[in-house]
Every structure is written in C-alpha cells, then in structure tokens.
Short mmCIF file of C-alpha atoms and ligand atoms in Angstrom, two decimals:
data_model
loop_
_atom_site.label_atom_id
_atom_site.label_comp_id
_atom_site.label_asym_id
_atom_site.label_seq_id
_atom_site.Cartn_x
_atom_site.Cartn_y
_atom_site.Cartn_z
CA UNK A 26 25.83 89.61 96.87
CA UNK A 27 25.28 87.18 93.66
CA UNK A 28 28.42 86.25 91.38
CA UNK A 29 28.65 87.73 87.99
CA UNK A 30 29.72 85.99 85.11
CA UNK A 31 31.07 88.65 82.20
CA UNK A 32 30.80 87.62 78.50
CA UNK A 33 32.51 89.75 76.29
CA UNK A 34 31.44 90.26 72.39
CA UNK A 35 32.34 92.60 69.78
CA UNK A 36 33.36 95.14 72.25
CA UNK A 37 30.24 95.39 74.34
CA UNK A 38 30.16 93.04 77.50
CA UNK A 39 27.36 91.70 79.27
CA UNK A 40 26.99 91.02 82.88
CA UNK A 41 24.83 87.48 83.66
CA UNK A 42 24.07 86.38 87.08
CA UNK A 43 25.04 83.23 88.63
CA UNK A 44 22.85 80.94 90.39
CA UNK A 45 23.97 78.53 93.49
CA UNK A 46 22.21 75.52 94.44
CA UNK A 47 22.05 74.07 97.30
CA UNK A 48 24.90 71.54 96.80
CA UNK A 49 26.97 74.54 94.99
CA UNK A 50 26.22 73.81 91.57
CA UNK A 51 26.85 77.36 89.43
CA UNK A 52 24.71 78.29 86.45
CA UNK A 53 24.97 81.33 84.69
CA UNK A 54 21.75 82.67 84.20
CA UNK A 55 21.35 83.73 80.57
CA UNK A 56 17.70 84.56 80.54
CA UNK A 57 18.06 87.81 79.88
CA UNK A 58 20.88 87.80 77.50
CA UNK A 59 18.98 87.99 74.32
CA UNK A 60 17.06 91.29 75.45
CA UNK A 61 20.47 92.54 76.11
CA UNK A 62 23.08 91.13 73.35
CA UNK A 63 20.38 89.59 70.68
CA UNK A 64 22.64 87.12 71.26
CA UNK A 65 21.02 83.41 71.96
CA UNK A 66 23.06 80.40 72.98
CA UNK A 67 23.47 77.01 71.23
CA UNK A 68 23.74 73.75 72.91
CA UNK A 69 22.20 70.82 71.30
CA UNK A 70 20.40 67.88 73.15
CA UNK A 71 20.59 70.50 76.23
CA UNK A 72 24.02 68.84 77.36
CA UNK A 73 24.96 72.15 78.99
CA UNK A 74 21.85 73.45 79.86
CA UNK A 75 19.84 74.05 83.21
CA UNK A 76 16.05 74.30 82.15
CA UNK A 77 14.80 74.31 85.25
CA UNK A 78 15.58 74.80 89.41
CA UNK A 79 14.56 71.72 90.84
CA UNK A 80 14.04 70.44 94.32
CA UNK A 81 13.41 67.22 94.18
CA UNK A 82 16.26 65.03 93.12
CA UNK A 83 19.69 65.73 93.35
CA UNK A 84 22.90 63.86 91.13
CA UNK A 85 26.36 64.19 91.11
CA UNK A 86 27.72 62.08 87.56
CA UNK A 87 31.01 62.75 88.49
CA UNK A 88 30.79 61.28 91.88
CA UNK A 89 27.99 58.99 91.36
CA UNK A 90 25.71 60.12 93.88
CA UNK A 91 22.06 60.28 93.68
CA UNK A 92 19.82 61.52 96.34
CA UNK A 93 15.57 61.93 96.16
CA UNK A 94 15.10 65.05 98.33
CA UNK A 95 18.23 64.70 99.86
CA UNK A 96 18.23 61.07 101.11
CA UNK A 97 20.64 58.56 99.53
CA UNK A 98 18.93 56.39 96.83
CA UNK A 99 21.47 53.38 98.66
CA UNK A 100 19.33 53.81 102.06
CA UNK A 101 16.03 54.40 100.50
CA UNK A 102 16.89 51.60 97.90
CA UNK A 103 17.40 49.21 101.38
CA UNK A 104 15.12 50.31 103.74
CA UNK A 105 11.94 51.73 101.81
CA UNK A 106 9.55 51.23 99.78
CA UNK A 107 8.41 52.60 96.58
CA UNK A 108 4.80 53.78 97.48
CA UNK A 109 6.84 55.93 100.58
CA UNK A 110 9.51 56.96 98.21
CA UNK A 111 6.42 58.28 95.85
CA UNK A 112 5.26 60.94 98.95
CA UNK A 113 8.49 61.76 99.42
CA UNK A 114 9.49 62.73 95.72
CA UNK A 115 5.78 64.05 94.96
CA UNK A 116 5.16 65.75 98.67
CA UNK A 117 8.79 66.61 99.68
CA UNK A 118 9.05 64.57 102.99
CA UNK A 119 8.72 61.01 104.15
CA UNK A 120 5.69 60.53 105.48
CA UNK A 121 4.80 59.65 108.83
CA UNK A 122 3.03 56.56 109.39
CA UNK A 123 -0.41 58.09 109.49
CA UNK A 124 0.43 59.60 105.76
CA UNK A 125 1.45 56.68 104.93
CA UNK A 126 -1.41 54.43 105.79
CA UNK A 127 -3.65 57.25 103.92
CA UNK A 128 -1.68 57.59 100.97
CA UNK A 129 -1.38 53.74 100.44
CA UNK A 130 -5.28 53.17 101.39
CA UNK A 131 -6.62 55.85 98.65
CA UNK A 132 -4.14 54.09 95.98
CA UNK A 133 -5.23 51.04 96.79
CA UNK A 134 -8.93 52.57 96.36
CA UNK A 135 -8.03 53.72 92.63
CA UNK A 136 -6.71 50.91 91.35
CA UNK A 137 -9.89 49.65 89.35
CA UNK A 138 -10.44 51.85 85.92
CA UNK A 139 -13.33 52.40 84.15
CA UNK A 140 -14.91 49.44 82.17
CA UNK A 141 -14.90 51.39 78.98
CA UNK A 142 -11.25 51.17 79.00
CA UNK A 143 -11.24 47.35 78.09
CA UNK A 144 -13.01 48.59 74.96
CA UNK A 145 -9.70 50.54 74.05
CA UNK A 146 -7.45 48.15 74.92
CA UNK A 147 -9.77 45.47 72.55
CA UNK A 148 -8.97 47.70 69.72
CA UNK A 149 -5.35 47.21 69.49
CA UNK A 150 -3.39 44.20 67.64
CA UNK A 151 -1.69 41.67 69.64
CA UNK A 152 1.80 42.95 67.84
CA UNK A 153 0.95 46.60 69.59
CA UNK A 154 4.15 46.97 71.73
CA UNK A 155 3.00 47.91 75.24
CA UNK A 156 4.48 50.98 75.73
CA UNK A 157 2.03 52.24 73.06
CA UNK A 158 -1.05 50.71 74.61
CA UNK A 159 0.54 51.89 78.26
CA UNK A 160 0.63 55.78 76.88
CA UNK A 161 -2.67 55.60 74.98
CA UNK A 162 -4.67 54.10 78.26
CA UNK A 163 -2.84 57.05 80.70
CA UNK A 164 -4.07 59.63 77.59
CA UNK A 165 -7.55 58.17 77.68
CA UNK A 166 -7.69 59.08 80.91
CA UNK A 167 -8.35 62.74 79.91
CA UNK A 168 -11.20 61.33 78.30
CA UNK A 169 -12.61 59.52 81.90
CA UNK A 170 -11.70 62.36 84.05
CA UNK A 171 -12.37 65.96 81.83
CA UNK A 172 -12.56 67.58 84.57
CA UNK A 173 -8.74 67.01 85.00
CA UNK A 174 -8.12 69.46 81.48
CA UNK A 175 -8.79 72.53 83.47
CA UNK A 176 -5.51 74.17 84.01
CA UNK A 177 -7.30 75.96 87.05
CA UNK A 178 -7.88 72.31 89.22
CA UNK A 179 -7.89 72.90 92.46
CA UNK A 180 -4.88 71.30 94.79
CA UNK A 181 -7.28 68.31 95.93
CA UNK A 182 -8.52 67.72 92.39
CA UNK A 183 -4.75 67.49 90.99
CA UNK A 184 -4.03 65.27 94.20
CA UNK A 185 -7.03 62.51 92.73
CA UNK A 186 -5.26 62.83 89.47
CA UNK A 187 -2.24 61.90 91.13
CA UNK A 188 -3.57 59.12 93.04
CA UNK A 189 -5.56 57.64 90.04
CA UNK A 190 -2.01 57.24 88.03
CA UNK A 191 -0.62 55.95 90.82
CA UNK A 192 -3.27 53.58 91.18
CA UNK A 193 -4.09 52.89 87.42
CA UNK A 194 -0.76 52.48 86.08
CA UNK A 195 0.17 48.83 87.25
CA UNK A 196 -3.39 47.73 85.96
CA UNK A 197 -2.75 49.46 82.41
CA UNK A 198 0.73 47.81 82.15
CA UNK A 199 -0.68 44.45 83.37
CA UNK A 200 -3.62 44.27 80.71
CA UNK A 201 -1.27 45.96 78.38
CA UNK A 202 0.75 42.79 78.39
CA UNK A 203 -2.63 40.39 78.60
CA UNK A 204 -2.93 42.22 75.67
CA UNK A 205 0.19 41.22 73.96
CA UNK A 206 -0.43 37.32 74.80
CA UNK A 207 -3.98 37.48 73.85
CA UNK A 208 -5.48 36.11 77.61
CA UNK A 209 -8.34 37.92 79.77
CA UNK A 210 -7.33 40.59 81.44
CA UNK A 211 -7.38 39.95 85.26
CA UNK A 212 -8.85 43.21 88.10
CA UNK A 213 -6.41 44.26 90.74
CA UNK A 214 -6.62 42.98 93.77
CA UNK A 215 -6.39 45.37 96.74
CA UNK A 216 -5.99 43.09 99.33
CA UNK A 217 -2.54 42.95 98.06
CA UNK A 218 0.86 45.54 98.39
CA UNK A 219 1.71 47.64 94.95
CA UNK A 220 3.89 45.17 93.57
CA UNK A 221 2.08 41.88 94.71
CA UNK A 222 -1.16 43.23 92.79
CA UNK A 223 0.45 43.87 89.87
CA UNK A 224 2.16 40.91 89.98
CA UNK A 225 -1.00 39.08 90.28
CA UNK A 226 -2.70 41.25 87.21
CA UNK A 227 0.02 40.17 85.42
CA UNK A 228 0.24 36.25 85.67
CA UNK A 229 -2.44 35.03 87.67
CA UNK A 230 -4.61 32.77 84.45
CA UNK A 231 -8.28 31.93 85.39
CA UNK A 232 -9.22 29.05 87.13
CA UNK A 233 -5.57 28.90 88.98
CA UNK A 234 -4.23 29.98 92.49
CA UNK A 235 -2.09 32.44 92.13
CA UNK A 236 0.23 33.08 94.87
CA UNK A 237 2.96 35.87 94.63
CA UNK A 238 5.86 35.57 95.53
CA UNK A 239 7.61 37.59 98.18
CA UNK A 240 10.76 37.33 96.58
CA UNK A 241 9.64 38.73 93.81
CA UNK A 242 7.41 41.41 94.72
CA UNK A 243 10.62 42.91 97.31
CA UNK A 244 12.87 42.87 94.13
CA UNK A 245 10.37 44.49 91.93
CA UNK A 246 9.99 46.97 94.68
CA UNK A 247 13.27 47.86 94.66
CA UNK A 248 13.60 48.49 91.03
CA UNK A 249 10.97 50.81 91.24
CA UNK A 250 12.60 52.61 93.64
CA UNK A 251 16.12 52.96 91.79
CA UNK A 252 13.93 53.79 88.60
CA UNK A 253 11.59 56.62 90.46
CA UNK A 254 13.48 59.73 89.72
CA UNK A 255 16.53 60.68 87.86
CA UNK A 256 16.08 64.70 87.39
CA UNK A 257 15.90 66.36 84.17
CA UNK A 258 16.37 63.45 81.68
CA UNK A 259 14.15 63.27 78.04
CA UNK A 260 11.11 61.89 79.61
CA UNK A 261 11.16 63.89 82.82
CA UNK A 262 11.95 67.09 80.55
CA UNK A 263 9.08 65.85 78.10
CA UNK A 264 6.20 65.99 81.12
CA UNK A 265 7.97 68.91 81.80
CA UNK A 266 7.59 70.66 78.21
CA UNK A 267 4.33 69.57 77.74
CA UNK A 268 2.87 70.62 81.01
CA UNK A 269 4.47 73.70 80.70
CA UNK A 270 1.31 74.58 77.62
CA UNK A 271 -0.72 73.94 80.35
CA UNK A 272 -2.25 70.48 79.07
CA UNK A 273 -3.08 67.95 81.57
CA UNK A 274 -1.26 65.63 83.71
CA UNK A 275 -2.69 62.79 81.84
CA UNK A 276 -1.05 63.54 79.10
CA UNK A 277 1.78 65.26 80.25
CA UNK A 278 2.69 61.90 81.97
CA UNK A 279 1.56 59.89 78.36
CA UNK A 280 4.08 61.79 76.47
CA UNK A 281 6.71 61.05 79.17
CA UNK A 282 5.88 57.12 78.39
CA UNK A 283 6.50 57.74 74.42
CA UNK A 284 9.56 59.70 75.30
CA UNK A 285 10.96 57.16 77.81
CA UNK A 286 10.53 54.51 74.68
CA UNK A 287 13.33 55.28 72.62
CA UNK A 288 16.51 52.74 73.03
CA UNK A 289 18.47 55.88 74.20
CA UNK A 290 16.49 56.12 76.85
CA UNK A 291 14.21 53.62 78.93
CA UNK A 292 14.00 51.38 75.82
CA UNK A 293 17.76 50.77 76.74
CA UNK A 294 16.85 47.85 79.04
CA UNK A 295 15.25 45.61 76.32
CA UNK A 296 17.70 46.21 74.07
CA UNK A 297 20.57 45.03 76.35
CA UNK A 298 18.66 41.36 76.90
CA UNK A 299 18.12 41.50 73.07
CA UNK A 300 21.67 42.21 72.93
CA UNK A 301 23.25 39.64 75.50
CA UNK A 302 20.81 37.18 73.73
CA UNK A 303 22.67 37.92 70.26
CA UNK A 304 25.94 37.72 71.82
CA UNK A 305 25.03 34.30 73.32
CA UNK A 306 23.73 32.91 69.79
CA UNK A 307 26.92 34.40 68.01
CA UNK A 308 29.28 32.24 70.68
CA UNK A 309 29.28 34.46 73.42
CA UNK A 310 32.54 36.16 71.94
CA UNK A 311 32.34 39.59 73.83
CA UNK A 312 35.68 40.77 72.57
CA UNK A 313 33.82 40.82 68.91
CA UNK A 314 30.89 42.64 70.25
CA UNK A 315 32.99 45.34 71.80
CA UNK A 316 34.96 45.71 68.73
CA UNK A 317 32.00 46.05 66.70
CA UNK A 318 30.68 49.06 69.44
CA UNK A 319 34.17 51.12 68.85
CA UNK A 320 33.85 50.61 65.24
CA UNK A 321 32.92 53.91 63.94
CA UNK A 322 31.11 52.55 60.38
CA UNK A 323 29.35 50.26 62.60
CA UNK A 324 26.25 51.55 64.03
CA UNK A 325 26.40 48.69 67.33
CA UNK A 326 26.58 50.58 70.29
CA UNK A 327 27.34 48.74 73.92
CA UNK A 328 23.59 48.64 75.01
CA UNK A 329 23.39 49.67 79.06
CA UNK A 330 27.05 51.41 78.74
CA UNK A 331 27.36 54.85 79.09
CA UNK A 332 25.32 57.70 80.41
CA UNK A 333 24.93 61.68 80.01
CA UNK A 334 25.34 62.57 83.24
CA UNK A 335 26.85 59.83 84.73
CA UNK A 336 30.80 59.52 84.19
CA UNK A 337 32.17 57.65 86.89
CA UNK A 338 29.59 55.02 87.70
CA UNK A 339 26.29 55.11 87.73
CA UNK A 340 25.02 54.49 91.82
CA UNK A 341 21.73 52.72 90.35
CA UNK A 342 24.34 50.04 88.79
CA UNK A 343 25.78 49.03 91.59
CA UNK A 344 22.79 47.91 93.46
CA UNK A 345 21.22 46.74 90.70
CA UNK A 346 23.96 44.10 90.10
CA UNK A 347 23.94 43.25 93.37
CA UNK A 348 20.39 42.71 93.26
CA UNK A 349 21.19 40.50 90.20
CA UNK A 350 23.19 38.00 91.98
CA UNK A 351 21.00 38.16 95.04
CA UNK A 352 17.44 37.37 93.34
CA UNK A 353 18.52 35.02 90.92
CA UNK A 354 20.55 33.03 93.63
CA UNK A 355 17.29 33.13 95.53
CA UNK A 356 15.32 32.06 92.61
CA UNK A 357 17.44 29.03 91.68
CA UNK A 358 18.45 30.38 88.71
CA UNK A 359 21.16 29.83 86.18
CA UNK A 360 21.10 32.45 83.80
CA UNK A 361 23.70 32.32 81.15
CA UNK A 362 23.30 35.92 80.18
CA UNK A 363 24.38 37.26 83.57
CA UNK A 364 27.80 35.71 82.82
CA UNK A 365 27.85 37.70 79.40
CA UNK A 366 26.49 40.49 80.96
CA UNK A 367 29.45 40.51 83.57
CA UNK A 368 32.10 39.40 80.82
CA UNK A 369 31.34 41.79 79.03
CA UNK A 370 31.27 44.91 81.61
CA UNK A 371 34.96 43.74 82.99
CA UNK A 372 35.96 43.94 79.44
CA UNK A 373 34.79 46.92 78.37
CA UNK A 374 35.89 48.46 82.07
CA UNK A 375 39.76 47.52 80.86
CA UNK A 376 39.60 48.81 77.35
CA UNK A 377 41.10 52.02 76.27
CA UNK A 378 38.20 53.11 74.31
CA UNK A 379 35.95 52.86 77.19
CA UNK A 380 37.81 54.14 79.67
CA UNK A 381 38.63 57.54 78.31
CA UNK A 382 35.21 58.34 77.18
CA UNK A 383 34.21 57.50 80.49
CA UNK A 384 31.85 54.45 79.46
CA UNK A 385 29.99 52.64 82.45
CA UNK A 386 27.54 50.28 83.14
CA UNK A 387 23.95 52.27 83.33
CA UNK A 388 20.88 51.55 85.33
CA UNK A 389 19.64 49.52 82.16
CA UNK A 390 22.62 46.63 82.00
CA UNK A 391 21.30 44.68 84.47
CA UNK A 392 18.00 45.89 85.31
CA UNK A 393 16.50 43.43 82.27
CA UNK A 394 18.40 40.32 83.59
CA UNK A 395 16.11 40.68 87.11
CA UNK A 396 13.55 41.36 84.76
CA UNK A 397 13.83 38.02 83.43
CA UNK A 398 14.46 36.31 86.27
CA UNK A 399 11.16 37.71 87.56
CA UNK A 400 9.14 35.98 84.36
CA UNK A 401 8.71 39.69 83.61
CA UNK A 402 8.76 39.55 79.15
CA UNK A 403 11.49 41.57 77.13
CA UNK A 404 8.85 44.21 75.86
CA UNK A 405 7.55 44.76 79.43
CA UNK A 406 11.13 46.04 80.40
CA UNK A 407 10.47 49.96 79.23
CA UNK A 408 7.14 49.48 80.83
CA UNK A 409 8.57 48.49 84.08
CA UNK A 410 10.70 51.49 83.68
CA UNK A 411 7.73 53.66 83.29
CA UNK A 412 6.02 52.18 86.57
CA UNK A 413 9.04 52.87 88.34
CA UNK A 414 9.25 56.48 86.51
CA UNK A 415 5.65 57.32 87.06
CA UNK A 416 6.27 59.04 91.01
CA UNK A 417 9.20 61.43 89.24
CA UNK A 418 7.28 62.53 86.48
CA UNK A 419 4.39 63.72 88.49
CA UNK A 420 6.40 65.16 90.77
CA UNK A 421 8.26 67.10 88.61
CA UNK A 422 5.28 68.07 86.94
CA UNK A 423 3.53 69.59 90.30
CA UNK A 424 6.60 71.77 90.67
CA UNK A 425 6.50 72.69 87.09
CA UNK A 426 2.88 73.67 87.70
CA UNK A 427 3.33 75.23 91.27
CA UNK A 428 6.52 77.53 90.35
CA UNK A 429 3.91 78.33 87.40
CA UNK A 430 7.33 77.96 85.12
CA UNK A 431 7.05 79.69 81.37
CA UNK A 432 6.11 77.43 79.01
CA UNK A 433 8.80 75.99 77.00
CA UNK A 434 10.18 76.89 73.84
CA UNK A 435 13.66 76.79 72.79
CA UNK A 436 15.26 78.79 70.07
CA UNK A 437 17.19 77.61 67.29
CA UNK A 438 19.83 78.93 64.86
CA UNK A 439 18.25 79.26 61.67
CA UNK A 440 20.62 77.66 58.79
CA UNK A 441 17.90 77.09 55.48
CA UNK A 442 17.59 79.08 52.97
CA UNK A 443 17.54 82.59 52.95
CA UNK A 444 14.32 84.44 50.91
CA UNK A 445 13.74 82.87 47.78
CA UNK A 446 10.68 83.61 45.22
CA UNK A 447 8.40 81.38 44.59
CA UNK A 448 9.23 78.93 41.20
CA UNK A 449 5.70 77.95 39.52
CA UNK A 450 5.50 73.85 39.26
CA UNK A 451 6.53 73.77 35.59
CA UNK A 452 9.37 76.10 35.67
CA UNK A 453 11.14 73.75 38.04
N1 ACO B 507 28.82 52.09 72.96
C1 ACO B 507 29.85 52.55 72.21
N2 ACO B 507 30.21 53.85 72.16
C2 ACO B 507 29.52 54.72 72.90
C3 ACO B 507 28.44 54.31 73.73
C4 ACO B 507 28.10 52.95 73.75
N3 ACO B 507 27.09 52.52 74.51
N4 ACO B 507 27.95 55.40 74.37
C5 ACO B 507 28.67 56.44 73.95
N5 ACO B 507 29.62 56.04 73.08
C6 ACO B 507 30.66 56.87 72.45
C7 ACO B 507 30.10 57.72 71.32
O1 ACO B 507 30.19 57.07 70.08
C8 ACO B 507 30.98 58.93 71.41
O2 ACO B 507 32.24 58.60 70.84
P1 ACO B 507 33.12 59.72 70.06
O3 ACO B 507 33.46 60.73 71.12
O4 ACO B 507 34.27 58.96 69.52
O5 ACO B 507 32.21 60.27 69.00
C9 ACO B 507 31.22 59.11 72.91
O6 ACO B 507 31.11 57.79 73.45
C10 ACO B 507 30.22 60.04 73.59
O7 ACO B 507 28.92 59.57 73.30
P2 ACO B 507 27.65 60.51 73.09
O8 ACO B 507 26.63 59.77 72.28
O9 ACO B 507 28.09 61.85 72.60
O10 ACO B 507 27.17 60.66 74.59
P3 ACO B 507 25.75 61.15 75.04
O11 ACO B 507 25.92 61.71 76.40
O12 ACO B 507 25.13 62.03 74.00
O13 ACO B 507 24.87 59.81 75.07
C11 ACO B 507 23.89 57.80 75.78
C12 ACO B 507 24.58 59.09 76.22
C13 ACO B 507 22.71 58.12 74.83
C14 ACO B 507 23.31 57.10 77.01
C15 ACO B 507 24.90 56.89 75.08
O14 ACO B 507 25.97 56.58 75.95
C16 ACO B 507 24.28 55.61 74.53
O15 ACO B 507 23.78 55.62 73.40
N6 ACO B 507 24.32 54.48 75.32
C17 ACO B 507 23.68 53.25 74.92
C18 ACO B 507 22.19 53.33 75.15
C19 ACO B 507 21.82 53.25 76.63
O16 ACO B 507 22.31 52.40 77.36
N7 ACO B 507 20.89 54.13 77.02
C20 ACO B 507 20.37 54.15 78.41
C21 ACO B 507 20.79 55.39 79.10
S1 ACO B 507 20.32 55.34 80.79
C22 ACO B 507 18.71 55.72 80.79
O17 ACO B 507 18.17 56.35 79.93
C23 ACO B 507 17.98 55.23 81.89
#
C-alpha cells in the first residue's frame, strides 16, 4: 500500500500520496490538491519541486553521487566514451558493439548540413556570441527538416532527428566560432572520431596539415561525458517545457542552448576564466576576491562555487580537477590561473561563510582551465557545455514525449492589483 502524507488546513485535511523512487526518494504528490483544497503550492525557482519522474539520470547532492542510468559517472567518465554514453542516456542501455558500430556509423553519416546553412551563418556579425549563432543554426533546422514539426513522427523519423543533432552539432559550434574569427568555415571530416572532427572543424586553416591531437581529443571526450546529463536543471527543464506544447525537437533542444547561456547556468564556465583572469590582473589577491563574494552590497559572486543540488561536493569536480592537472602536465603547460583557481578553492573551502552555506567547487571551476589548455576560446566554453549537454536534452525530451507528459504550465500567486476602472489618458 502507498504512504500518505496528511496536510491539514482550516479544519479540513487532505490526504496526498507519496511517490518512491527507485533509490527511495519520497515526493508527495500534490497533483490533485487544487481540485481538492483550491489550494496551490508556492515554491519559487522549483527548489522543492519534482516536475517530472525520470529514468535516466540519477543524483544524490548530499552525497555527491551521480549516476546515467544507474552507472557511476566516475567509471563511465574512465572507461567510455561520449558517443556510447549518448545510447545509453537516449536508449537506456549500453550498447553492444554491433549498436555501437551502427549508432557511430549513421552519426558519422549526418555530420555534413545543408549548404543553405552557410547563408545563415553569413548573416550574423563577427561580435554574435556563439551560443546565439549555435541555437539559431539547431532552430533552422526546423526549417531543413519540416517534416520533423509533426508532433505525430513516427519512432524512426524522431530517431533521424536525433542522429542529425548528434551529428550537426559539433559542425554548428565549429563554424559558429569560424564565425567569430572571421576564417572559412572548414566540412567535417568523417574519417575522424566525434571529438577529433570537431577538433579539426575547429582549427584546421586552409592550406595547412592539420593533425589532432590525441591528447586532446581523449580530454575533450571526457568533458563531454561529465557534461552529458545532470537531470532536471534550467536547460534540461527548458527542452522539457517546451516540448511539452508539442513543438519540435529542434527547437526544443535550441531553447535548451539559450537557457544553458545564462552565467547561472552553463555560462558559469566563461565567467570563472574571466574571473581568475581579473583576479590575476588585480595581483592575484584571492582573500580580496572572496571578501568581495560575501559582501552582501557587492553583487561579485565566487564564479564555479556553489550548486542547487549539490551540497557536499560536486562528483563532476573532482575529476575534472584531476583532469586539470593531468592534461595540462601532458600538454607542457604552465598555466598561472590553475594556481588561482586552486588558491582560491582551498580558501574559500576554510572560510566560515562558505562552509555553512555549503559552497563547493561546481562542474564549471575548472572545466574552462582544460578549456584553455585545449586552445578551445573563452566564448566557446558554454558551447562546449552544450555539445556535451546535447545527449541529455534529447533524451529527456524522448521520455517527455513517450510518457506523453501534460504540457507545462505552472501557477502563480497573483499579488497586482485588484480590479481597477479604467482612467482616460488625460485624467491621469
Ligand atoms: N558566491 C558567493 N555567495 C554565494 C554563491 C557564490 N558563488 N553561491 C551562493 N551564494 C550564497 C548566496 O548569496 C546565498 O547567501 P544568503 O543565504 O546569505 O542569502 C546562499 O549562498 C544560497 O545561495 P542561492 O543563490 O540561494 O542558491 P541557489 O541554489 O539558488 O543558487 C547557484 C545556486 C545559482 C549555482 C549559485 O550558487 C551561484 O550563483 N553560483 C555561481 C554561478 C555558478 O557557478 N553557476 C554554475 C552552476 S553549475 C551549472 O549550472 C552547471
């Protein structure tokens, strides 16, 4: 038999049933509570809210655990790769090597988009950060493919739509940024694994060998993979939403990409390099910089530190500044921002204001320094995060679609004004 949770209000109670997941979570279920109370609940930015039951990634903040479909993201951060951890978030299993060999072979098929696009992309400024051009190609997709605007597609039509994102996001983010620095754009190269393509879209100048490096493209990779799913966050909820009116996966996954922007969110990882950058030009005093972040008139906040969910550590941290050390040591390089970076986390780690609101390092503090490392440019951070992002988004969308979930629509409180009459313009 289910739990019941009991509210009690003005001397009528209500019974609500609570849900169990598979890892125990509880959630009352207050669907039906407004039929039966009137009574809606409140709880801004969602902090305490379950929109959705999900299968597909699992996270514990206060024990900093992470899991895609139940496996570890520690063992599928070391042993995978991020085109296997895409079936397994989208599909539900790890494929076998056949599925695999498929999977990677029609990618690798889809990775050229129509010429027409280069028009688009022509049209913007150099200045146009890519995150806008990376949404706007994905939307103009709708445009290519209209056949992918039916809400009715069948199961192999939303699979090609799937495959084509896949396929066509590393080539929009690469001539995104050819975009940005003004040079021709390059065509992907399928001979060449997921990363090493892109790689190779992205820095490869005409009339010079381009080689990429291994290093590089196993570190990139790996990012992906820490980056590919992280449950219910604003993005993920935003292809969620947006699907849920029925519109298509293009755009559902475009409006992820705007939502992921924000500094609060994906745009997190530029802003820390932007910030460690500062920090170095002002003397590298971190002390200063962390007083600044407690200082309530001040608006600085610790870019990278602290998390909604997360309030232990964050697991993605952890290997990411591992990863740090490791690629730049392989790399040869000497980056004084690294030492900030890690000043600056011990520091904050031992200070009182930190420490009780349960501050840590996110994925973001010291995803950008790799970045760097990897010649990858501070505005193509949030667009690395969107590659990465790209596998949990669709998947969460498909379950959206396939649990053929309400559309969504919060309530509100109402507090405006109550009914006024109209005041004619020159009465006022
Ligand atoms: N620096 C200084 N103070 C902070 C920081 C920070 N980075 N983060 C939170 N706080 C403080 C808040 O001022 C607040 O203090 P108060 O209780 O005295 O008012 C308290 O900690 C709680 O913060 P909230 O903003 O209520 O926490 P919330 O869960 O809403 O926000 C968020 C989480 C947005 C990530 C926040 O910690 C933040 O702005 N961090 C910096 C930006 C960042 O790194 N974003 C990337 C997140 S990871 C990702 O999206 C992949």
């Amino acid at each position: 038999m289910s739990e019941i949770a009991k509210l009690s209000y003005q001397g009528n109670e209500y019974e609500l049933p609570v849900t169990k997941g598979t890892e125990n979570e509880e959630a009352i279920d207050i669907s039906k509570l407004r039929g039966q109370s009137g009574l809606i609940t409140l709880d801004p930015g969602f902090k305490n809210t379950g929109s959705t039951k999900s299968a597909i990634t699992f996270l514990d903040g206060e024990e900093g655990i992470l899991r895609y479909r139940g496996y570890n993201i520690e063992d599928l951060a070391e042993k995978s790769t991020f085109l296997e951890v895409s079936y397994l978030l989208i599909y539900g299993e790890l494929p076998t090597e056949a599925e695999y060999k498929k999977f990677t072979k029609k990618i690798t098929k889809h990775t050229l988009v129509h010429e027409d696009i280069k028009k688009i992309l022509d049209g913007f400024p150099s200045v146009a950060h890519p995150m806008g051009v990376l949404s706007s190609l994905i939307c103009s997709l709708t445009a290519f493919y209209p056949n992918s605007l039916d809400p009715n597609n069948s199961k192999e039509e939303i699979n090609l739509s799937i495959v084509r994102l896949l396929a066509k996001l590393p080539t929009f983010a690469a001539w995104a940024f050819k975009n940005k620095v003004g040079h021709p754009v390059n065509y992907p190269d399928n001979g060449l694994d997921y990363c090493s393509n892109f790689l190779k879209m992205m820095f490869a100048l005409p009339a010079e060998k381009f080689e990429p490096d291994p290093v590089i493209s196993k570190a990139l990779d790996k990012l992906l993979i820490l980056h590919a799913d992280h449950e219910q966050n604003c993005s993920t909820s935003t292809v969620r939403v947006v699907g849920s009116s029925q519109a298509s996966i293009y755009a559902s996954i475009s409006a992820g990409v705007n939502a992921l922007w924000g500094p609060l969110h994906g745009g997190a990882n530029q802003s820390v390099i932007e910030m460690l950058e500062a920090i170095k030009d002002d003397g590298g005093d971190s002390k200063k910089w962390l007083d600044k972040a407690k200082d309530k008139n001040d608006p600085f906040r610790l870019m990278g530190f602290g998390h909604r969910v997360y309030k232990n550590f964050d697991p993605r941290a952890k290997i990411i500044k591992k990863a740090a050390d490791e690629v730049l040591e392989k790399l040869g390089i000497d980056d004084p921002i690294l030492d900030i970076a890690k000043e600056l986390e011990m520091a904050a780690l031992q200070d009182p204001y930190f420490v009780e609101r349960k501050l840590y390092p996110n994925v973001d503090f010291y995803s950008g320094i790799i970045y760097r490392a990897l010649g990858i440019p501070t505005d193509m951070f949030t667009v690395m995060f969107a590659l990465g992002r790209l596998p949990g988004w669709i998947a969460q969308w498909k379950e959206m679609r396939e649990n053929n979930e309400p559309i969504g629509r919060p309530r509100q409180v109402y507090v405006g004004a109550t009914e006024r009459s109209y005041v004619p313009m020159d009465n006022r």
